[in-house]
XYZ file of N, CA, C and O in Angstrom:
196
model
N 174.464 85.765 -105.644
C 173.735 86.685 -106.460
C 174.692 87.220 -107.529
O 175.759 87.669 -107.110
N 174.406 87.242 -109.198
C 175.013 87.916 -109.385
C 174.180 88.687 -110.971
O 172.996 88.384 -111.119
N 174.588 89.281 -111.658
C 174.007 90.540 -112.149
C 174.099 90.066 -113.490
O 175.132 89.897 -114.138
N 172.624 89.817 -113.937
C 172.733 89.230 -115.388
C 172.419 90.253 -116.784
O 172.319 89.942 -117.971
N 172.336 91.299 -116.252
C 172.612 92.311 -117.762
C 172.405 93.587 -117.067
O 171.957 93.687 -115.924
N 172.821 94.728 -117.963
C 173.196 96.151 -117.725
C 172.460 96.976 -118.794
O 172.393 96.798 -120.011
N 171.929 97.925 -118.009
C 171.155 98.627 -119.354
C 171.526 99.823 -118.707
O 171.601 100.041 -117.498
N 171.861 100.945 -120.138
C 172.085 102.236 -119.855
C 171.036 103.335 -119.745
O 169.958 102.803 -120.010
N 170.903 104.317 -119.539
C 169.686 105.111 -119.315
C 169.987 105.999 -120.485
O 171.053 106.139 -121.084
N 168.778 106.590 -120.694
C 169.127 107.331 -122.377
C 168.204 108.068 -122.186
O 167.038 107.863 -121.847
N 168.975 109.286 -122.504
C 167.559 110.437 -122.496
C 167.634 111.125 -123.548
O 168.614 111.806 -123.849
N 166.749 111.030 -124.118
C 166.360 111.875 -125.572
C 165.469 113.124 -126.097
O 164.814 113.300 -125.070
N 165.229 113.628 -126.558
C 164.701 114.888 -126.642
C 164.698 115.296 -128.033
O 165.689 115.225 -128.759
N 163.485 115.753 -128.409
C 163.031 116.243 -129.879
C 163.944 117.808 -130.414
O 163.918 118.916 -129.878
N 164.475 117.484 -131.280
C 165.561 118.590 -131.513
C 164.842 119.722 -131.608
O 165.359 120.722 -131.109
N 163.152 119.899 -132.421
C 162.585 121.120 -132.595
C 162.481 121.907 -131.211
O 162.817 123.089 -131.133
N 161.835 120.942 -129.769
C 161.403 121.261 -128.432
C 162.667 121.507 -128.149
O 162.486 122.586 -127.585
N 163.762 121.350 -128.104
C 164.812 121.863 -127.183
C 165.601 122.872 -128.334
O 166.635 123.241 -127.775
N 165.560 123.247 -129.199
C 165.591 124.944 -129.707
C 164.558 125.730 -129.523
O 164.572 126.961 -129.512
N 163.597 124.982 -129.366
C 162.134 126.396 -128.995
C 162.761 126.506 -127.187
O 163.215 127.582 -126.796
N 162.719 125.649 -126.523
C 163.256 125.826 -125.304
C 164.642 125.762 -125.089
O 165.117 125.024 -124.225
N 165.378 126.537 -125.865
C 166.941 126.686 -125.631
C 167.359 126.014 -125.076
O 167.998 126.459 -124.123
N 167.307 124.305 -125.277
C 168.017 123.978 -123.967
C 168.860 122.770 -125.082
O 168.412 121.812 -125.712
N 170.412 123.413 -124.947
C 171.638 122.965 -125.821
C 172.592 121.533 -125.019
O 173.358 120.765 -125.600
N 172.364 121.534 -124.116
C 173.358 120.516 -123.359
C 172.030 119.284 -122.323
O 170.813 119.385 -122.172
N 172.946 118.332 -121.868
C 172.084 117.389 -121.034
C 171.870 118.500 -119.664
O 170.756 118.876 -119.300
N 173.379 118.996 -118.898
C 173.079 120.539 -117.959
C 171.506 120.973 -118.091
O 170.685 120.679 -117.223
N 171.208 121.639 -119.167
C 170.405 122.075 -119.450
C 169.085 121.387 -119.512
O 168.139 121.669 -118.778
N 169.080 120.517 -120.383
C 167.824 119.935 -119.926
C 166.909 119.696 -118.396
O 165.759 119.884 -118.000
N 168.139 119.194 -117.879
C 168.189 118.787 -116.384
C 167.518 119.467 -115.484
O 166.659 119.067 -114.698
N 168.215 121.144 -115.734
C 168.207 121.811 -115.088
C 166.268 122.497 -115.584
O 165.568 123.157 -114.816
N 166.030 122.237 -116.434
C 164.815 122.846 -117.636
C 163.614 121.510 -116.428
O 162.427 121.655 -116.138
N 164.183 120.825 -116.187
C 163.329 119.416 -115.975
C 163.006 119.774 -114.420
O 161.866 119.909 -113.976
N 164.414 119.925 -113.544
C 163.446 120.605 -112.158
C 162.835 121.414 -112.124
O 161.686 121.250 -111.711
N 163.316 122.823 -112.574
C 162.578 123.824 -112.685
C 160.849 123.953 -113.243
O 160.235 125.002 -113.044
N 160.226 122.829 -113.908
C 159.370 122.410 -115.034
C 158.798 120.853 -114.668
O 158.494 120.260 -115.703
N 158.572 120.019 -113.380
C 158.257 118.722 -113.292
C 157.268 118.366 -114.152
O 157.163 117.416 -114.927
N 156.316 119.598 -113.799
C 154.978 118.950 -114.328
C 154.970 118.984 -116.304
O 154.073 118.621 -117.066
N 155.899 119.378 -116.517
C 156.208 119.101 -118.030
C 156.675 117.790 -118.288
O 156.699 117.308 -119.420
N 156.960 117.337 -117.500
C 158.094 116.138 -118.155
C 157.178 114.957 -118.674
O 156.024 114.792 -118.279
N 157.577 114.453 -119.256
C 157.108 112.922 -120.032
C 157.953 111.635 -119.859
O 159.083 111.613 -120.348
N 157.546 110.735 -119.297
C 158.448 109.543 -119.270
C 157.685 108.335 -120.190
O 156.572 108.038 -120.625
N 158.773 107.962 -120.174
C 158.448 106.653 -120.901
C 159.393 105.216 -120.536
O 160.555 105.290 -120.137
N 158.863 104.277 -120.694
C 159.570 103.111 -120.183
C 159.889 102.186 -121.678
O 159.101 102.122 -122.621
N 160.973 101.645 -121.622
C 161.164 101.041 -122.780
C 161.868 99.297 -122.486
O 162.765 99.245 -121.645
N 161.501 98.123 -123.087
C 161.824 97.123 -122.435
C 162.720 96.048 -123.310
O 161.740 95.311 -123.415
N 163.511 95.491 -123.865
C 164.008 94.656 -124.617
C 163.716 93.475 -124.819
O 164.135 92.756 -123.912
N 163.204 92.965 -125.571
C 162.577 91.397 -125.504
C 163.152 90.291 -127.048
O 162.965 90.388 -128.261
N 163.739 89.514 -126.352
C 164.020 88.408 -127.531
C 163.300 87.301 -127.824
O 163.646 86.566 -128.749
């Protein structure tokens, strides 16, 4: 078995939503994200050649 590509995880966030919700660092978000589940939004993103 061995491991044919590596993808990094990336988390992003709308600069306006995280000054209305003070939240300055990844810490923060994080911490904004347990406190708040039912807010969160995911999304899946896939690479294709």
């Amino acid at each position: 078995m061995t491991a044919v590509a590596c993808t990094p995880n990336v988390r992003v966030m709308n600069a306006g939503v995280a000054w209305r919700l003070k939240i300055a660092s990844a810490a923060g978000l994080i911490a904004h994200a347990r406190a708040n589940p039912e807010q969160l939004g995911r999304r899946a993103s896939t690479l294709t050649t």
